[in-house]
Short mmCIF file of N, CA and C in Angstrom, two decimals:
data_model
loop_
_atom_site.label_atom_id
_atom_site.label_comp_id
_atom_site.label_asym_id
_atom_site.label_seq_id
_atom_site.Cartn_x
_atom_site.Cartn_y
_atom_site.Cartn_z
N MET P 8 -9.05 -17.59 -22.82
CA MET P 8 -9.29 -16.33 -22.02
C MET P 8 -8.31 -15.32 -22.54
N THR P 9 -8.86 -14.08 -22.61
CA THR P 9 -8.08 -12.95 -23.15
C THR P 9 -7.05 -12.55 -22.12
N GLU P 10 -6.09 -11.78 -22.54
CA GLU P 10 -5.08 -11.27 -21.67
C GLU P 10 -5.70 -10.34 -20.63
N ALA P 11 -6.64 -9.47 -21.07
CA ALA P 11 -7.27 -8.57 -20.13
C ALA P 11 -8.08 -9.35 -19.11
N ALA P 12 -8.81 -10.41 -19.51
CA ALA P 12 -9.53 -11.21 -18.49
C ALA P 12 -8.64 -11.91 -17.54
N THR P 13 -7.52 -12.35 -18.00
CA THR P 13 -6.56 -13.00 -17.10
C THR P 13 -6.04 -12.02 -16.09
N LEU P 14 -5.68 -10.81 -16.53
CA LEU P 14 -5.21 -9.78 -15.61
C LEU P 14 -6.23 -9.41 -14.62
N ASN P 15 -7.50 -9.25 -15.04
CA ASN P 15 -8.55 -8.98 -14.07
C ASN P 15 -8.67 -10.03 -13.05
N ARG P 16 -8.65 -11.30 -13.49
CA ARG P 16 -8.76 -12.41 -12.59
C ARG P 16 -7.58 -12.41 -11.57
N LEU P 17 -6.37 -12.23 -12.05
CA LEU P 17 -5.26 -12.22 -11.19
C LEU P 17 -5.29 -10.97 -10.20
N SER P 18 -5.78 -9.89 -10.69
CA SER P 18 -5.93 -8.70 -9.89
C SER P 18 -6.83 -8.92 -8.70
N GLY P 19 -7.94 -9.69 -8.99
CA GLY P 19 -8.93 -10.03 -7.94
C GLY P 19 -8.32 -10.97 -6.92
N GLN P 20 -7.41 -11.91 -7.37
CA GLN P 20 -6.72 -12.82 -6.44
C GLN P 20 -5.82 -11.96 -5.54
N THR P 21 -5.11 -11.02 -6.14
CA THR P 21 -4.23 -10.21 -5.30
C THR P 21 -5.04 -9.41 -4.30
N ARG P 22 -6.19 -8.85 -4.67
CA ARG P 22 -7.00 -8.13 -3.72
C ARG P 22 -7.52 -9.01 -2.63
N ASP P 23 -7.96 -10.30 -2.98
CA ASP P 23 -8.34 -11.25 -2.00
C ASP P 23 -7.28 -11.53 -0.99
N THR P 24 -6.07 -11.75 -1.46
CA THR P 24 -4.89 -11.93 -0.60
C THR P 24 -4.65 -10.76 0.32
N ASP P 25 -4.82 -9.61 -0.21
CA ASP P 25 -4.66 -8.40 0.58
C ASP P 25 -5.65 -8.30 1.71
N LEU P 26 -6.88 -8.62 1.42
CA LEU P 26 -7.94 -8.67 2.47
C LEU P 26 -7.60 -9.71 3.56
N THR P 27 -7.17 -10.87 3.14
CA THR P 27 -6.79 -11.92 4.07
C THR P 27 -5.62 -11.45 4.98
N ARG P 28 -4.61 -10.80 4.37
CA ARG P 28 -3.47 -10.30 5.08
C ARG P 28 -3.94 -9.27 6.11
N LYS P 29 -4.81 -8.36 5.72
CA LYS P 29 -5.34 -7.34 6.62
C LYS P 29 -6.07 -7.94 7.81
N ALA P 30 -6.92 -8.97 7.52
CA ALA P 30 -7.66 -9.67 8.54
C ALA P 30 -6.72 -10.34 9.52
N ALA P 31 -5.72 -11.02 8.95
CA ALA P 31 -4.77 -11.78 9.86
C ALA P 31 -3.98 -10.81 10.69
N ALA P 32 -3.65 -9.68 10.14
CA ALA P 32 -2.92 -8.65 10.94
C ALA P 32 -3.73 -8.06 12.11
N MET P 33 -5.04 -8.19 12.03
CA MET P 33 -5.90 -7.63 13.08
C MET P 33 -6.16 -8.63 14.19
N THR P 34 -5.78 -9.93 14.00
CA THR P 34 -6.11 -10.97 14.98
C THR P 34 -5.64 -10.60 16.37
N GLN P 35 -4.38 -10.22 16.51
CA GLN P 35 -3.89 -9.89 17.86
C GLN P 35 -4.62 -8.72 18.49
N THR P 36 -4.89 -7.67 17.66
CA THR P 36 -5.56 -6.55 18.14
C THR P 36 -6.98 -6.93 18.64
N LEU P 37 -7.69 -7.62 17.81
CA LEU P 37 -9.04 -8.10 18.26
C LEU P 37 -8.99 -8.97 19.47
N ARG P 38 -8.05 -9.85 19.55
CA ARG P 38 -7.82 -10.74 20.69
C ARG P 38 -7.61 -9.88 21.95
N SER P 39 -6.79 -8.84 21.83
CA SER P 39 -6.53 -7.97 22.99
C SER P 39 -7.71 -7.23 23.50
N ARG P 40 -8.77 -7.07 22.67
CA ARG P 40 -9.92 -6.43 23.04
C ARG P 40 -11.05 -7.36 23.41
N ALA P 41 -10.75 -8.66 23.53
CA ALA P 41 -11.81 -9.63 23.78
C ALA P 41 -12.55 -9.41 25.16
N THR P 42 -11.80 -9.09 26.16
CA THR P 42 -12.39 -8.84 27.45
C THR P 42 -13.33 -7.63 27.41
N GLU P 43 -12.88 -6.62 26.74
CA GLU P 43 -13.76 -5.40 26.61
C GLU P 43 -15.05 -5.76 25.78
N ALA P 44 -14.86 -6.58 24.77
CA ALA P 44 -16.04 -6.98 23.95
C ALA P 44 -17.05 -7.83 24.80
N GLU P 45 -16.48 -8.73 25.62
CA GLU P 45 -17.32 -9.47 26.51
C GLU P 45 -18.12 -8.59 27.50
N THR P 46 -17.39 -7.59 28.05
CA THR P 46 -18.02 -6.69 29.00
C THR P 46 -19.10 -5.83 28.32
N LEU P 47 -18.80 -5.36 27.13
CA LEU P 47 -19.75 -4.53 26.36
C LEU P 47 -20.89 -5.34 25.78
N ARG P 48 -20.59 -6.66 25.54
CA ARG P 48 -21.49 -7.63 24.82
C ARG P 48 -21.68 -7.15 23.40
N ARG P 49 -20.63 -6.53 22.85
CA ARG P 49 -20.58 -6.13 21.40
C ARG P 49 -19.15 -5.83 21.10
N LEU P 50 -18.86 -5.61 19.82
CA LEU P 50 -17.50 -5.18 19.46
C LEU P 50 -17.19 -3.75 19.97
N PRO P 51 -16.02 -3.54 20.49
CA PRO P 51 -15.68 -2.20 20.90
C PRO P 51 -15.64 -1.26 19.64
N ASP P 52 -15.89 0.00 19.86
CA ASP P 52 -15.90 0.96 18.75
C ASP P 52 -14.57 1.00 17.98
N GLU P 53 -13.48 0.80 18.70
CA GLU P 53 -12.14 0.80 18.07
C GLU P 53 -12.03 -0.42 17.09
N SER P 54 -12.59 -1.53 17.43
CA SER P 54 -12.57 -2.73 16.60
C SER P 54 -13.44 -2.53 15.34
N ILE P 55 -14.60 -1.92 15.47
CA ILE P 55 -15.44 -1.61 14.37
C ILE P 55 -14.73 -0.66 13.39
N LYS P 56 -14.04 0.35 13.99
CA LYS P 56 -13.36 1.35 13.16
C LYS P 56 -12.19 0.60 12.42
N ASP P 57 -11.47 -0.26 13.07
CA ASP P 57 -10.33 -0.92 12.47
C ASP P 57 -10.85 -1.85 11.35
N LEU P 58 -11.93 -2.61 11.59
CA LEU P 58 -12.48 -3.52 10.54
C LEU P 58 -12.91 -2.69 9.32
N GLY P 59 -13.51 -1.51 9.59
CA GLY P 59 -13.92 -0.65 8.45
C GLY P 59 -12.73 -0.12 7.63
N GLU P 60 -11.74 0.32 8.40
CA GLU P 60 -10.55 0.87 7.71
C GLU P 60 -9.85 -0.16 6.89
N ALA P 61 -9.87 -1.41 7.35
CA ALA P 61 -9.24 -2.51 6.63
C ALA P 61 -10.07 -2.92 5.42
N GLY P 62 -11.33 -2.39 5.27
CA GLY P 62 -12.13 -2.70 4.11
C GLY P 62 -12.91 -3.98 4.21
N LEU P 63 -12.93 -4.57 5.43
CA LEU P 63 -13.55 -5.88 5.55
C LEU P 63 -15.09 -5.82 5.53
N PHE P 64 -15.68 -4.66 5.88
CA PHE P 64 -17.15 -4.54 5.79
C PHE P 64 -17.55 -4.45 4.33
N LYS P 65 -16.67 -3.94 3.52
CA LYS P 65 -17.01 -3.82 2.08
C LYS P 65 -16.57 -5.03 1.19
N MET P 66 -16.14 -6.10 1.87
CA MET P 66 -15.58 -7.26 1.18
C MET P 66 -16.47 -7.83 0.12
N MET P 67 -17.79 -8.01 0.33
CA MET P 67 -18.67 -8.65 -0.58
C MET P 67 -19.53 -7.70 -1.42
N LEU P 68 -19.32 -6.42 -1.17
CA LEU P 68 -20.07 -5.40 -1.96
C LEU P 68 -19.51 -5.37 -3.41
N PRO P 69 -20.39 -5.13 -4.40
CA PRO P 69 -19.91 -5.03 -5.76
C PRO P 69 -18.97 -3.81 -5.94
N LYS P 70 -18.04 -3.94 -6.85
CA LYS P 70 -17.16 -2.81 -7.13
C LYS P 70 -17.92 -1.55 -7.51
N ARG P 71 -18.99 -1.72 -8.21
CA ARG P 71 -19.76 -0.51 -8.76
C ARG P 71 -20.29 0.32 -7.61
N VAL P 72 -20.38 -0.22 -6.40
CA VAL P 72 -20.83 0.57 -5.28
C VAL P 72 -19.69 0.83 -4.25
N GLY P 73 -18.48 0.61 -4.69
CA GLY P 73 -17.28 0.92 -3.85
C GLY P 73 -16.82 -0.25 -3.03
N GLY P 74 -17.30 -1.45 -3.25
CA GLY P 74 -16.86 -2.67 -2.53
C GLY P 74 -15.62 -3.30 -3.17
N HIS P 75 -15.24 -4.37 -2.54
CA HIS P 75 -14.11 -5.13 -3.09
C HIS P 75 -14.54 -6.30 -4.00
N GLN P 76 -15.77 -6.66 -3.95
CA GLN P 76 -16.32 -7.74 -4.78
C GLN P 76 -15.43 -8.96 -4.63
N ALA P 77 -15.14 -9.42 -3.41
CA ALA P 77 -14.35 -10.54 -3.15
C ALA P 77 -14.99 -11.80 -3.65
N SER P 78 -14.22 -12.81 -3.87
CA SER P 78 -14.72 -14.04 -4.43
C SER P 78 -15.41 -14.85 -3.24
N LEU P 79 -16.20 -15.81 -3.67
CA LEU P 79 -16.80 -16.70 -2.66
C LEU P 79 -15.72 -17.50 -1.92
N HIS P 80 -14.63 -17.85 -2.59
CA HIS P 80 -13.55 -18.52 -1.95
C HIS P 80 -12.96 -17.67 -0.88
N GLN P 81 -12.81 -16.39 -1.14
CA GLN P 81 -12.26 -15.48 -0.18
C GLN P 81 -13.17 -15.38 1.08
N LEU P 82 -14.49 -15.35 0.81
CA LEU P 82 -15.45 -15.29 1.95
C LEU P 82 -15.27 -16.55 2.81
N GLN P 83 -15.15 -17.70 2.17
CA GLN P 83 -14.95 -18.96 2.87
C GLN P 83 -13.62 -18.87 3.73
N VAL P 84 -12.58 -18.38 3.15
CA VAL P 84 -11.31 -18.24 3.90
C VAL P 84 -11.54 -17.32 5.12
N MET P 85 -12.21 -16.24 4.92
CA MET P 85 -12.39 -15.30 6.03
C MET P 85 -13.28 -15.89 7.11
N LEU P 86 -14.37 -16.61 6.74
CA LEU P 86 -15.21 -17.25 7.71
C LEU P 86 -14.46 -18.32 8.48
N ASN P 87 -13.64 -19.11 7.77
CA ASN P 87 -12.84 -20.08 8.46
C ASN P 87 -11.90 -19.47 9.45
N SER P 88 -11.34 -18.35 9.08
CA SER P 88 -10.41 -17.56 9.99
C SER P 88 -11.20 -17.15 11.27
N CYS P 89 -12.44 -16.70 11.07
CA CYS P 89 -13.22 -16.28 12.23
C CYS P 89 -13.49 -17.44 13.13
N VAL P 90 -13.88 -18.65 12.54
CA VAL P 90 -14.16 -19.80 13.37
C VAL P 90 -12.88 -20.22 14.14
N LEU P 91 -11.75 -20.18 13.42
CA LEU P 91 -10.46 -20.60 14.14
C LEU P 91 -10.14 -19.60 15.25
N PHE P 92 -10.41 -18.29 15.00
CA PHE P 92 -10.16 -17.30 16.01
C PHE P 92 -11.07 -17.55 17.20
N GLN P 93 -12.31 -17.83 16.94
CA GLN P 93 -13.30 -18.06 18.02
C GLN P 93 -12.87 -19.24 18.85
N ARG P 94 -12.44 -20.35 18.20
CA ARG P 94 -12.07 -21.57 18.88
C ARG P 94 -10.83 -21.29 19.72
N THR P 95 -9.86 -20.54 19.18
CA THR P 95 -8.64 -20.24 19.91
C THR P 95 -8.94 -19.44 21.14
N PHE P 96 -9.74 -18.39 21.02
CA PHE P 96 -10.19 -17.60 22.11
C PHE P 96 -10.87 -18.38 23.19
N HIS P 97 -11.84 -19.22 22.75
CA HIS P 97 -12.62 -20.08 23.69
C HIS P 97 -11.68 -21.02 24.45
N ASN P 98 -10.71 -21.63 23.76
CA ASN P 98 -9.78 -22.53 24.45
C ASN P 98 -8.87 -21.81 25.43
N GLN P 99 -8.63 -20.50 25.24
CA GLN P 99 -7.80 -19.76 26.13
C GLN P 99 -8.47 -19.44 27.40
N ILE P 100 -9.84 -19.22 27.29
CA ILE P 100 -10.54 -18.79 28.51
C ILE P 100 -11.19 -19.93 29.26
N THR P 101 -11.18 -21.14 28.74
CA THR P 101 -11.79 -22.27 29.39
C THR P 101 -10.83 -23.23 29.98
#
């Protein structure tokens, strides 16, 4: 592997880690809005805005169209985080 290819790969890993960090940082905020989300039966506008500002909606979009082009591994990590969040929230209200 060339040095440039290695740097590109490592850069992608850093970006993936950054997305994970941003998602993890939002957990408490999203959790605090859970009652409002249940009442609205959708995500509150503030949550949608926060997710967009964190770049999570652009996670799987190709770089050529302004996305992050995250890896499939990163998608799996994010989906697992969502499942764990859902289970945690469900356990708190039942």
